[in-house]
mmCIF file of C-alpha atoms in Angstrom:
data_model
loop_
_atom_site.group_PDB
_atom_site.id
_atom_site.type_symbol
_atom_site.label_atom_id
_atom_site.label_comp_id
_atom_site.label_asym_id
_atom_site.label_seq_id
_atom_site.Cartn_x
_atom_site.Cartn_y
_atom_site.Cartn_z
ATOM 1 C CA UNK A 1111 45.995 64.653 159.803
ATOM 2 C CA UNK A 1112 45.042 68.007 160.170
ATOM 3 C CA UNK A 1113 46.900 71.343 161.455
ATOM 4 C CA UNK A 1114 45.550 71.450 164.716
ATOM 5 C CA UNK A 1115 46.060 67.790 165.478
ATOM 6 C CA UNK A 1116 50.123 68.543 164.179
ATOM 7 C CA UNK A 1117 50.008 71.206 166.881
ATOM 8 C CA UNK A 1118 48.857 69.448 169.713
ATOM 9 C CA UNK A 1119 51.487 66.343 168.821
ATOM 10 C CA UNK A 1120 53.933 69.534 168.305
ATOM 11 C CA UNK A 1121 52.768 70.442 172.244
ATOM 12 C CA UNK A 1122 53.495 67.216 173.464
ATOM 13 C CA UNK A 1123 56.764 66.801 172.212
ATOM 14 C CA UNK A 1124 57.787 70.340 173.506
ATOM 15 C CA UNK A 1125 57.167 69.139 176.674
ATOM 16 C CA UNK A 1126 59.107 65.370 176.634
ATOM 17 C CA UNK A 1127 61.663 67.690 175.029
ATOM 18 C CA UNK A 1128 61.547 70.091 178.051
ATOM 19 C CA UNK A 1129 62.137 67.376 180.395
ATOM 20 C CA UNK A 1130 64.935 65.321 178.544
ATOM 21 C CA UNK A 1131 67.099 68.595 178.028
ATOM 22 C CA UNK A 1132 66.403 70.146 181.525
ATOM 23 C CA UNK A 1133 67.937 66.904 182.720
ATOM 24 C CA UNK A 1134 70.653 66.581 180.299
ATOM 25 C CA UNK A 1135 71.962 70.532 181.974
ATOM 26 C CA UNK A 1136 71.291 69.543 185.181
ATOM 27 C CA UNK A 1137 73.351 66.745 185.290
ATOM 28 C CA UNK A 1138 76.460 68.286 183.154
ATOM 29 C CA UNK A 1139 75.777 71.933 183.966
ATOM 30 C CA UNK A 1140 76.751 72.737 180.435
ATOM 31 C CA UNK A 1141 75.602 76.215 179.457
ATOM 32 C CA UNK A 1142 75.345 74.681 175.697
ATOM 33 C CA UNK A 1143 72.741 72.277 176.690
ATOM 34 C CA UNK A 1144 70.918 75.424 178.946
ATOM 35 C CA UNK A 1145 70.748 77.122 175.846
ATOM 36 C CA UNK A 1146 69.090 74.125 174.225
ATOM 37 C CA UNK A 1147 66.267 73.529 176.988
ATOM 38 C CA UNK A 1148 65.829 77.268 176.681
ATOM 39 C CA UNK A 1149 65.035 76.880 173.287
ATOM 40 C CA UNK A 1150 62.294 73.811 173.678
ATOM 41 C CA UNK A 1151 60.125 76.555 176.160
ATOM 42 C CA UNK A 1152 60.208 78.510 172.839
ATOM 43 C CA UNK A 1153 58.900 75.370 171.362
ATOM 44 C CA UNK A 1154 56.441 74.772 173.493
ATOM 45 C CA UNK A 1155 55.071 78.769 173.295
ATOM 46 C CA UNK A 1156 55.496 78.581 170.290
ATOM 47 C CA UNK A 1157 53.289 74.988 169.539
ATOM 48 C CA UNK A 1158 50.752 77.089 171.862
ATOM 49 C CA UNK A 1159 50.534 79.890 169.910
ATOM 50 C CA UNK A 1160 50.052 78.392 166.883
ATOM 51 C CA UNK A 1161 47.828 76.277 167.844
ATOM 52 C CA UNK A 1162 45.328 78.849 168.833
ATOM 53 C CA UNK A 1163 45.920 80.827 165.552
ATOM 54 C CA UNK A 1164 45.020 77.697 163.634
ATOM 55 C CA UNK A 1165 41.779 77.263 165.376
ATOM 56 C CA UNK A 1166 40.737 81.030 164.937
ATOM 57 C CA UNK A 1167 41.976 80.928 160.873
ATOM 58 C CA UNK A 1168 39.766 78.173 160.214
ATOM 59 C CA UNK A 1169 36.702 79.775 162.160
ATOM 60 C CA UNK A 1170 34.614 80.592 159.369
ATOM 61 C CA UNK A 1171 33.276 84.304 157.889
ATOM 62 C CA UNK A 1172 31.139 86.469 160.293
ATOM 63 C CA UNK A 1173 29.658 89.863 160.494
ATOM 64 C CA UNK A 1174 32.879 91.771 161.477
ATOM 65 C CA UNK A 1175 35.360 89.520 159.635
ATOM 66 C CA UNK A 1176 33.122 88.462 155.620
ATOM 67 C CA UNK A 1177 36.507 87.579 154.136
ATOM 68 C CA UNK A 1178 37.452 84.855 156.533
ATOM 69 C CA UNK A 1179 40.206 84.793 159.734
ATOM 70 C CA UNK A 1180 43.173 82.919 157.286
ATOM 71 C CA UNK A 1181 45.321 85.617 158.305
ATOM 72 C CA UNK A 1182 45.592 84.741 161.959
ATOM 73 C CA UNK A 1183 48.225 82.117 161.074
ATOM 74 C CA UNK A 1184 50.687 85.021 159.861
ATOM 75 C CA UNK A 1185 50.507 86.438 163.826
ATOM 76 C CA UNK A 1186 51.975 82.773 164.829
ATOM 77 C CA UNK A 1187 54.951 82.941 162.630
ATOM 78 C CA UNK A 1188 55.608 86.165 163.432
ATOM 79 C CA UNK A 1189 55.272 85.648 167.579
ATOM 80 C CA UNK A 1190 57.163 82.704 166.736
ATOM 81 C CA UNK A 1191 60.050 84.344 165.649
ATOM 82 C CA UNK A 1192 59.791 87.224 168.337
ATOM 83 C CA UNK A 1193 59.952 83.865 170.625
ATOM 84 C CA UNK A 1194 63.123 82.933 168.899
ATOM 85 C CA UNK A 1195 64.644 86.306 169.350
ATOM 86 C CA UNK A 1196 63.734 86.251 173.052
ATOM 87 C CA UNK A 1197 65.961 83.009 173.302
ATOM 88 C CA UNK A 1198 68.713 84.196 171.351
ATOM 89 C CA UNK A 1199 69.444 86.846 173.864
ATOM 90 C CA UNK A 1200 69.048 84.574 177.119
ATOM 91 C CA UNK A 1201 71.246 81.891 175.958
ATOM 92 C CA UNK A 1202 73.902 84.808 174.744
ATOM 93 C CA UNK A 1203 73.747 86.574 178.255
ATOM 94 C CA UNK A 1204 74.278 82.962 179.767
ATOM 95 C CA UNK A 1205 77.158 82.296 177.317
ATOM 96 C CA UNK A 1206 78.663 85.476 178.435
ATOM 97 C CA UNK A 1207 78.239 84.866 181.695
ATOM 98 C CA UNK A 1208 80.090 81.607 181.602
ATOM 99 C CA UNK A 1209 83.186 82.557 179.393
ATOM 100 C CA UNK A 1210 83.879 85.003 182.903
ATOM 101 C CA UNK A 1211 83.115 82.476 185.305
ATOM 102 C CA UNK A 1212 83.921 78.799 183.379
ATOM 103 C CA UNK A 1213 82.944 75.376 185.389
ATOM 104 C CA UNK A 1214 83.499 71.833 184.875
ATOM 105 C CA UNK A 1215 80.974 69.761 182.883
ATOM 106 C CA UNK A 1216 80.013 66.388 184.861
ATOM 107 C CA UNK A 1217 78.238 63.333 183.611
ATOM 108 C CA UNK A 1218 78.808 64.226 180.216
ATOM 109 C CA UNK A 1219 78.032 60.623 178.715
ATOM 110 C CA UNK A 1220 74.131 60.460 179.889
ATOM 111 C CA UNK A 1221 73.417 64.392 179.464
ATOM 112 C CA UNK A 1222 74.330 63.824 175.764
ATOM 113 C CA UNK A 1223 72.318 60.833 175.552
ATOM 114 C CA UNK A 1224 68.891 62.638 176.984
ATOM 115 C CA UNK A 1225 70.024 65.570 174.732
ATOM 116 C CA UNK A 1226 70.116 62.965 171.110
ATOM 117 C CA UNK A 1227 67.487 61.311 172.409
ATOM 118 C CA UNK A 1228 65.242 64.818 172.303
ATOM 119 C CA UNK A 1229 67.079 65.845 169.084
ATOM 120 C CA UNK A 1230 65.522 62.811 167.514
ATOM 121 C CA UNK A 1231 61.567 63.556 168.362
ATOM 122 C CA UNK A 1232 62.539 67.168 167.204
ATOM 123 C CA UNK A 1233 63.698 66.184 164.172
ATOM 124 C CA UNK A 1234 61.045 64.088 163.162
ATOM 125 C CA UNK A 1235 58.638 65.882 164.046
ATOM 126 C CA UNK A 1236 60.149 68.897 161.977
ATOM 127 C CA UNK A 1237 59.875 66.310 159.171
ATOM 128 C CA UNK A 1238 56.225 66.091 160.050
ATOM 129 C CA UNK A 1239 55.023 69.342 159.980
ATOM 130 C CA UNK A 1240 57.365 70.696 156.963
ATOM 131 C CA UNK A 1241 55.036 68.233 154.703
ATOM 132 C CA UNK A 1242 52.270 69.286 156.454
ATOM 133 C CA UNK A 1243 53.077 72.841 155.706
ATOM 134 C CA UNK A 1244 53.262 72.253 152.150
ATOM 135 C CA UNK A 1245 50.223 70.096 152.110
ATOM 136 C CA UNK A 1246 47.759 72.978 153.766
ATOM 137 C CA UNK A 1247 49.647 76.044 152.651
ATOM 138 C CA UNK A 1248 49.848 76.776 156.598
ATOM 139 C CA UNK A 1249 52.415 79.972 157.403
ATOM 140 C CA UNK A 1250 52.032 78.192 161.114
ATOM 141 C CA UNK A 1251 52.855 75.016 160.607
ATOM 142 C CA UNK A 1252 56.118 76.009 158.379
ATOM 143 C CA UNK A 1253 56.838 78.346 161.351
ATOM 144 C CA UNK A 1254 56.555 75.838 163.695
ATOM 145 C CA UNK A 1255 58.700 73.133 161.570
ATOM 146 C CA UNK A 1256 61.480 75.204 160.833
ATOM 147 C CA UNK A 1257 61.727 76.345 164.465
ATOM 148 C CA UNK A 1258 61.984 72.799 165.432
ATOM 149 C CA UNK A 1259 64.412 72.447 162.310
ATOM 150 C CA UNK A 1260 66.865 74.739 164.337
ATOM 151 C CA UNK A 1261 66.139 73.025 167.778
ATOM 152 C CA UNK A 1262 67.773 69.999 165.984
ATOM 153 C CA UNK A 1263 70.333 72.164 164.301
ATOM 154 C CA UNK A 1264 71.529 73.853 167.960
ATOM 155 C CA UNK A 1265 71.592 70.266 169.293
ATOM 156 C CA UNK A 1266 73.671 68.913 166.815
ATOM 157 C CA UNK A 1267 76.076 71.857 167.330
ATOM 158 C CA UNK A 1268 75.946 71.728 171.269
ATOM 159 C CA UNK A 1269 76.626 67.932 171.344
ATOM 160 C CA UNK A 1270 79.606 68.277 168.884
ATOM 161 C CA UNK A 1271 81.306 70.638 171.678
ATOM 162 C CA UNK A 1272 80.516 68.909 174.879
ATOM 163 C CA UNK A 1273 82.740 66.437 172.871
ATOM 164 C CA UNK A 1274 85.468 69.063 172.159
ATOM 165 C CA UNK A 1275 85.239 69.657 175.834
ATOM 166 C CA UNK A 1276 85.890 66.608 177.160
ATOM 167 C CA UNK A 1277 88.452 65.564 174.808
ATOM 168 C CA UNK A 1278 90.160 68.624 175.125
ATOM 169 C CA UNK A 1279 89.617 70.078 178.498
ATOM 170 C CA UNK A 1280 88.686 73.439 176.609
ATOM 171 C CA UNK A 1281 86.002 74.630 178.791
ATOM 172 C CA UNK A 1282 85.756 78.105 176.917
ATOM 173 C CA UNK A 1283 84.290 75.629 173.956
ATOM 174 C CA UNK A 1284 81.020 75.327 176.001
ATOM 175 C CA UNK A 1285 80.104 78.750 175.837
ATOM 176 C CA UNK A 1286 81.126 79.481 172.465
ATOM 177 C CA UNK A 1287 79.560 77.333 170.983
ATOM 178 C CA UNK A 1288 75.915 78.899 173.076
ATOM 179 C CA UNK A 1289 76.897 82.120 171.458
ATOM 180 C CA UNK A 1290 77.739 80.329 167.539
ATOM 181 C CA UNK A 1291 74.091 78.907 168.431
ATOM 182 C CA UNK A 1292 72.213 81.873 169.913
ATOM 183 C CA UNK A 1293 73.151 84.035 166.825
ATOM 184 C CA UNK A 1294 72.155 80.983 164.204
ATOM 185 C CA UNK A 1295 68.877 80.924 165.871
ATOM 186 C CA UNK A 1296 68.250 84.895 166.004
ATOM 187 C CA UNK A 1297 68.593 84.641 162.507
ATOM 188 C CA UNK A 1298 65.867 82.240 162.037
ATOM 189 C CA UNK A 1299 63.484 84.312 163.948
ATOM 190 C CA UNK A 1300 64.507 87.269 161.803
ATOM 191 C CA UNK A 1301 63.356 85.180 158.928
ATOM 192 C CA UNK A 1302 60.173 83.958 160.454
ATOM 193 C CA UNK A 1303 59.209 87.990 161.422
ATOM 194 C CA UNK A 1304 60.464 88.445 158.336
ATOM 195 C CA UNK A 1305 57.505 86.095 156.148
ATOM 196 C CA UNK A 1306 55.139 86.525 158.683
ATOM 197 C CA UNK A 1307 55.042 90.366 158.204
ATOM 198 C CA UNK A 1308 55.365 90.024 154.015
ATOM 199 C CA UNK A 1309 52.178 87.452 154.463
ATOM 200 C CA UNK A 1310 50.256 90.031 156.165
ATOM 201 C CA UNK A 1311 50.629 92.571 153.010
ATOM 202 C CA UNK A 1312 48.870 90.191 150.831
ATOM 203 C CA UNK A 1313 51.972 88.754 148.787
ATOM 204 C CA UNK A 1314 51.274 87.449 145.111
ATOM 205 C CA UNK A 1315 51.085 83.766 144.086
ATOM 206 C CA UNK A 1316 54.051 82.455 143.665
ATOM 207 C CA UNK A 1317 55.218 81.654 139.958
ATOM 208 C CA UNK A 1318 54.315 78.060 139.889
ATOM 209 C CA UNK A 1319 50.669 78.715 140.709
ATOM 210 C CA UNK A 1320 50.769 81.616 138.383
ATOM 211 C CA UNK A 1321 52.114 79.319 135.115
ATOM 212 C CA UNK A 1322 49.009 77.092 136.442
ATOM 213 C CA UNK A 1323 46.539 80.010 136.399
ATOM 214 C CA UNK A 1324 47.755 81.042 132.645
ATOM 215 C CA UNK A 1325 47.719 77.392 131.578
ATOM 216 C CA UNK A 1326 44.279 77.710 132.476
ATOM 217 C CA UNK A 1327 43.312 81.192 130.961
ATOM 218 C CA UNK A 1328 45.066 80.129 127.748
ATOM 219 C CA UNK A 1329 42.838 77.256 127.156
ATOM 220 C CA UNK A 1330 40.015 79.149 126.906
ATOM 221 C CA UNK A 1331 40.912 82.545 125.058
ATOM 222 C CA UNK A 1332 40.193 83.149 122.347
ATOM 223 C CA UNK A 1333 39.774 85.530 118.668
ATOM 224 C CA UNK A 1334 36.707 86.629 120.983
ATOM 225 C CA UNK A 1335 38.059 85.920 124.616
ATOM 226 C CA UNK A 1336 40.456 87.539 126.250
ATOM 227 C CA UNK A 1337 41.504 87.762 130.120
ATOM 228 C CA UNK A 1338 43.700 91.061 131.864
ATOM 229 C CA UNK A 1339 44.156 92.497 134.958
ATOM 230 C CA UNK A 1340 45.007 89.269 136.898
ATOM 231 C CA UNK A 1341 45.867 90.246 140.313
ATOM 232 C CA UNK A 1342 46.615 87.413 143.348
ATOM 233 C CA UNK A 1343 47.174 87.560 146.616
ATOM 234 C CA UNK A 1344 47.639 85.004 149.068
ATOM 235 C CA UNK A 1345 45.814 84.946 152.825
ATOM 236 C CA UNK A 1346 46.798 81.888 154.974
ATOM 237 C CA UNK A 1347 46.069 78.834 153.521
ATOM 238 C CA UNK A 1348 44.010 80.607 151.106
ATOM 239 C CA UNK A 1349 44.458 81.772 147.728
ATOM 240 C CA UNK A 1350 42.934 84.240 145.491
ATOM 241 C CA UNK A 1351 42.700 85.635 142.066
ATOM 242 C CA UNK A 1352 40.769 88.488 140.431
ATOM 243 C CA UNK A 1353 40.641 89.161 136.806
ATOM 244 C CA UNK A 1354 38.720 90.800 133.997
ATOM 245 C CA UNK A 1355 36.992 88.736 131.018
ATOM 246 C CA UNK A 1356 35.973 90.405 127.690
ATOM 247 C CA UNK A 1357 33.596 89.022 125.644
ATOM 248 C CA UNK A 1358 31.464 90.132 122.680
ATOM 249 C CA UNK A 1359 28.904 92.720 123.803
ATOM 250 C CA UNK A 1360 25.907 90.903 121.957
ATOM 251 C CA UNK A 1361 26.257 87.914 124.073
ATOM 252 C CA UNK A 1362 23.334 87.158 126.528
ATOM 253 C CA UNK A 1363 23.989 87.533 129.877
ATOM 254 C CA UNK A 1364 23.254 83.641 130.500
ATOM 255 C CA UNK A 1365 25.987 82.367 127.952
ATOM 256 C CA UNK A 1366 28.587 85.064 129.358
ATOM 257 C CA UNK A 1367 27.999 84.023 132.819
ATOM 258 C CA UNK A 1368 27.762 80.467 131.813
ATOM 259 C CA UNK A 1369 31.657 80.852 130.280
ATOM 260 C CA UNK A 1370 32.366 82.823 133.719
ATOM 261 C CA UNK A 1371 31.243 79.398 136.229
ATOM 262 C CA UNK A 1372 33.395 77.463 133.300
ATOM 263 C CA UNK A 1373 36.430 79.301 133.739
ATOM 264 C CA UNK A 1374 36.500 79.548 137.547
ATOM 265 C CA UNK A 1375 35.839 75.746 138.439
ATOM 266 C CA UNK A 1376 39.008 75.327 135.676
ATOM 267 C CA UNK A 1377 40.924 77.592 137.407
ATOM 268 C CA UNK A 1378 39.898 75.939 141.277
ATOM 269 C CA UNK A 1379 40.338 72.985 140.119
ATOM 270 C CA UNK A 1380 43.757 73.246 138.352
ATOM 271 C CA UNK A 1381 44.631 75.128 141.668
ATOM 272 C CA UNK A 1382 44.157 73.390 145.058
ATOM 273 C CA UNK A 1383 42.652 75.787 147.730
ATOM 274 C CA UNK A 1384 42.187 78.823 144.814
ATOM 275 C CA UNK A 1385 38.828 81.428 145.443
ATOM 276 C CA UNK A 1386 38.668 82.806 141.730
ATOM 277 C CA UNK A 1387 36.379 85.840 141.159
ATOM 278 C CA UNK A 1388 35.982 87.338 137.190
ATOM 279 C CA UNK A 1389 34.569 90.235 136.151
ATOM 280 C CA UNK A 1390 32.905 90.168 132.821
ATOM 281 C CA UNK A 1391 32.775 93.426 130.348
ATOM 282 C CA UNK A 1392 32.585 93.833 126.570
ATOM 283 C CA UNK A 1393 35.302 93.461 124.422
ATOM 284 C CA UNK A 1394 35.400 96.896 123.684
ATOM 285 C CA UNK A 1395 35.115 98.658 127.233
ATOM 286 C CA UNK A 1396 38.629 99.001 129.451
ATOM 287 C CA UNK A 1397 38.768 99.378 133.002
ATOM 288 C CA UNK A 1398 40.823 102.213 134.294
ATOM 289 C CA UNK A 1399 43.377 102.020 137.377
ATOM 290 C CA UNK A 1400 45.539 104.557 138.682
ATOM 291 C CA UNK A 1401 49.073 102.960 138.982
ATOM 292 C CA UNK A 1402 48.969 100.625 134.858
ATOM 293 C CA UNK A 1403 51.926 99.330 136.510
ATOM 294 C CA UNK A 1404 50.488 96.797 138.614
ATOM 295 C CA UNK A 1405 48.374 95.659 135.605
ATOM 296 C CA UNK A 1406 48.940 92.336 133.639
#
């Protein structure tokens, strides 16, 4: 499947999820489990969101934008997170609110079914979309999977004191546990911001690609040959590299440009999704920048 068809299953399953653990609260009135339906209408923003930025990223290049829209997925993983922030603080002001004024938790034994039940779809889905991620290089469908990740997580968590509760009669359990849970999913929006903000500053490839890239480089070097000022950079789903090639200075310009197409399908091919763009010169000419330190 594609991203966008992820998304819209993500959608639907925000909303079954919506349903199953606004009806697990309102039967047990557990401010645990309203921190937990909170969270699924960040789900479901969130699915939106991304979404959309998934359908503009794979728009292709126009006048105004010649390199492409891949960035727009960075915006969802970083509304994402602000979405995830947002939560953190309602279900801690509702956690608060309860350890003053503590009530009685009713009909424990189906709220915690409808609240497994959604915990289930969540996590497999999560499951889904984390491959998926690493299959298209998508920044909003790892955004979207690890936020669902946590749903599962905060369930997990809220179930195990509605237990406590009931076979303790601790009802100061309940909203302790919404604050252990608010603060565990703050710091996965941090995170998300976090990415989502370092994407948008055009990070470098990550090591493994760049052992592929001078697997690749190395096969072709040579007494003659030789390859410097490799700089990467990674936009969405895309990835780039730009780099110098020195060659004799007698060559023609039909066999140096003919070694050029050779050594940028190798390099696209060995790398999955890769734009490579070379730069030939003579052996004997350098090119000049003003900080050496970013130079390979």
């Amino acid at each position: 499947m594609q991203a966008p068809t992820y998304l819209k299953l993500s959608v639907g399953v925000a909303l079954l999820t919506i349903a199953l653990k606004t009806g697990a609260w309102w039967l047990t009135g557990s401010v645990s489990l309203l921190s937990d339906a909170l969270e699924s209408l960040v789900n479901l923003a969130g699915a939106l969101f991304a979404l959309t930025m998934v359908l503009w990223a794979a728009a292709p290049p126009d006048e105004e934008h010649p390199y492409g829209h891949h960035k727009a997925e960075y915006f969802s993983g970083g509304f994402e997170g602000l979405l995830i922030l947002g939560a953190a603080v309602a279900i801690g002001i509702a956690a608060v609110q309860r350890f003053f004024a503590p009530q009685p938790l009713e009909a424990l034994g189906l709220g915690l079914g409808l609240s497994l039940l959604s915990s289930a779809l969540n996590g497999g889905l999560a499951w889904a979309l984390l491959r998926a991620a690493r299959r298209h290089r998508s920044m909003a469908l790892e955004g979207n999977g690890r936020h669902l990740l946590t749903d599962v997580w905060t369930s997990a968590g809220v179930v195990g004191a509605l237990i406590a509760v009931h076979l303790t009669g601790w009802l100061w359990l309940d909203p302790a546990v919404a604050l252990l849970m608010a603060a565990n999913i703050g710091r996965e929006g941090v995170r998300l911001v976090q990415a989502a903000a370092d994407g948008l500053m055009d990070r470098a490839l990550d090591p493994e690609t760049l052992t592929q890239i001078d697997a690749v480089l190395a096969d072709f070097a040579h007494a003659t040959i030789r390859f410097d000022h490799l700089h990467t950079r990674r936009a969405g789903s895309r990835r780039y590299v730009d780099l110098h090639m020195h060659m004799p200075a007698g060559w023609s310009l039909g066999r140096a440009a003919a070694l050029r197409t050779s050594v940028e399908q190798a390099l696209m091919a060995a790398v999955p999704g890769l734009r490579a763009s070379i730069q030939l010169l003579p052996s004997d000419v350098e090119a000049h920048f003003d900080d050496p330190k970013d130079l390979r």
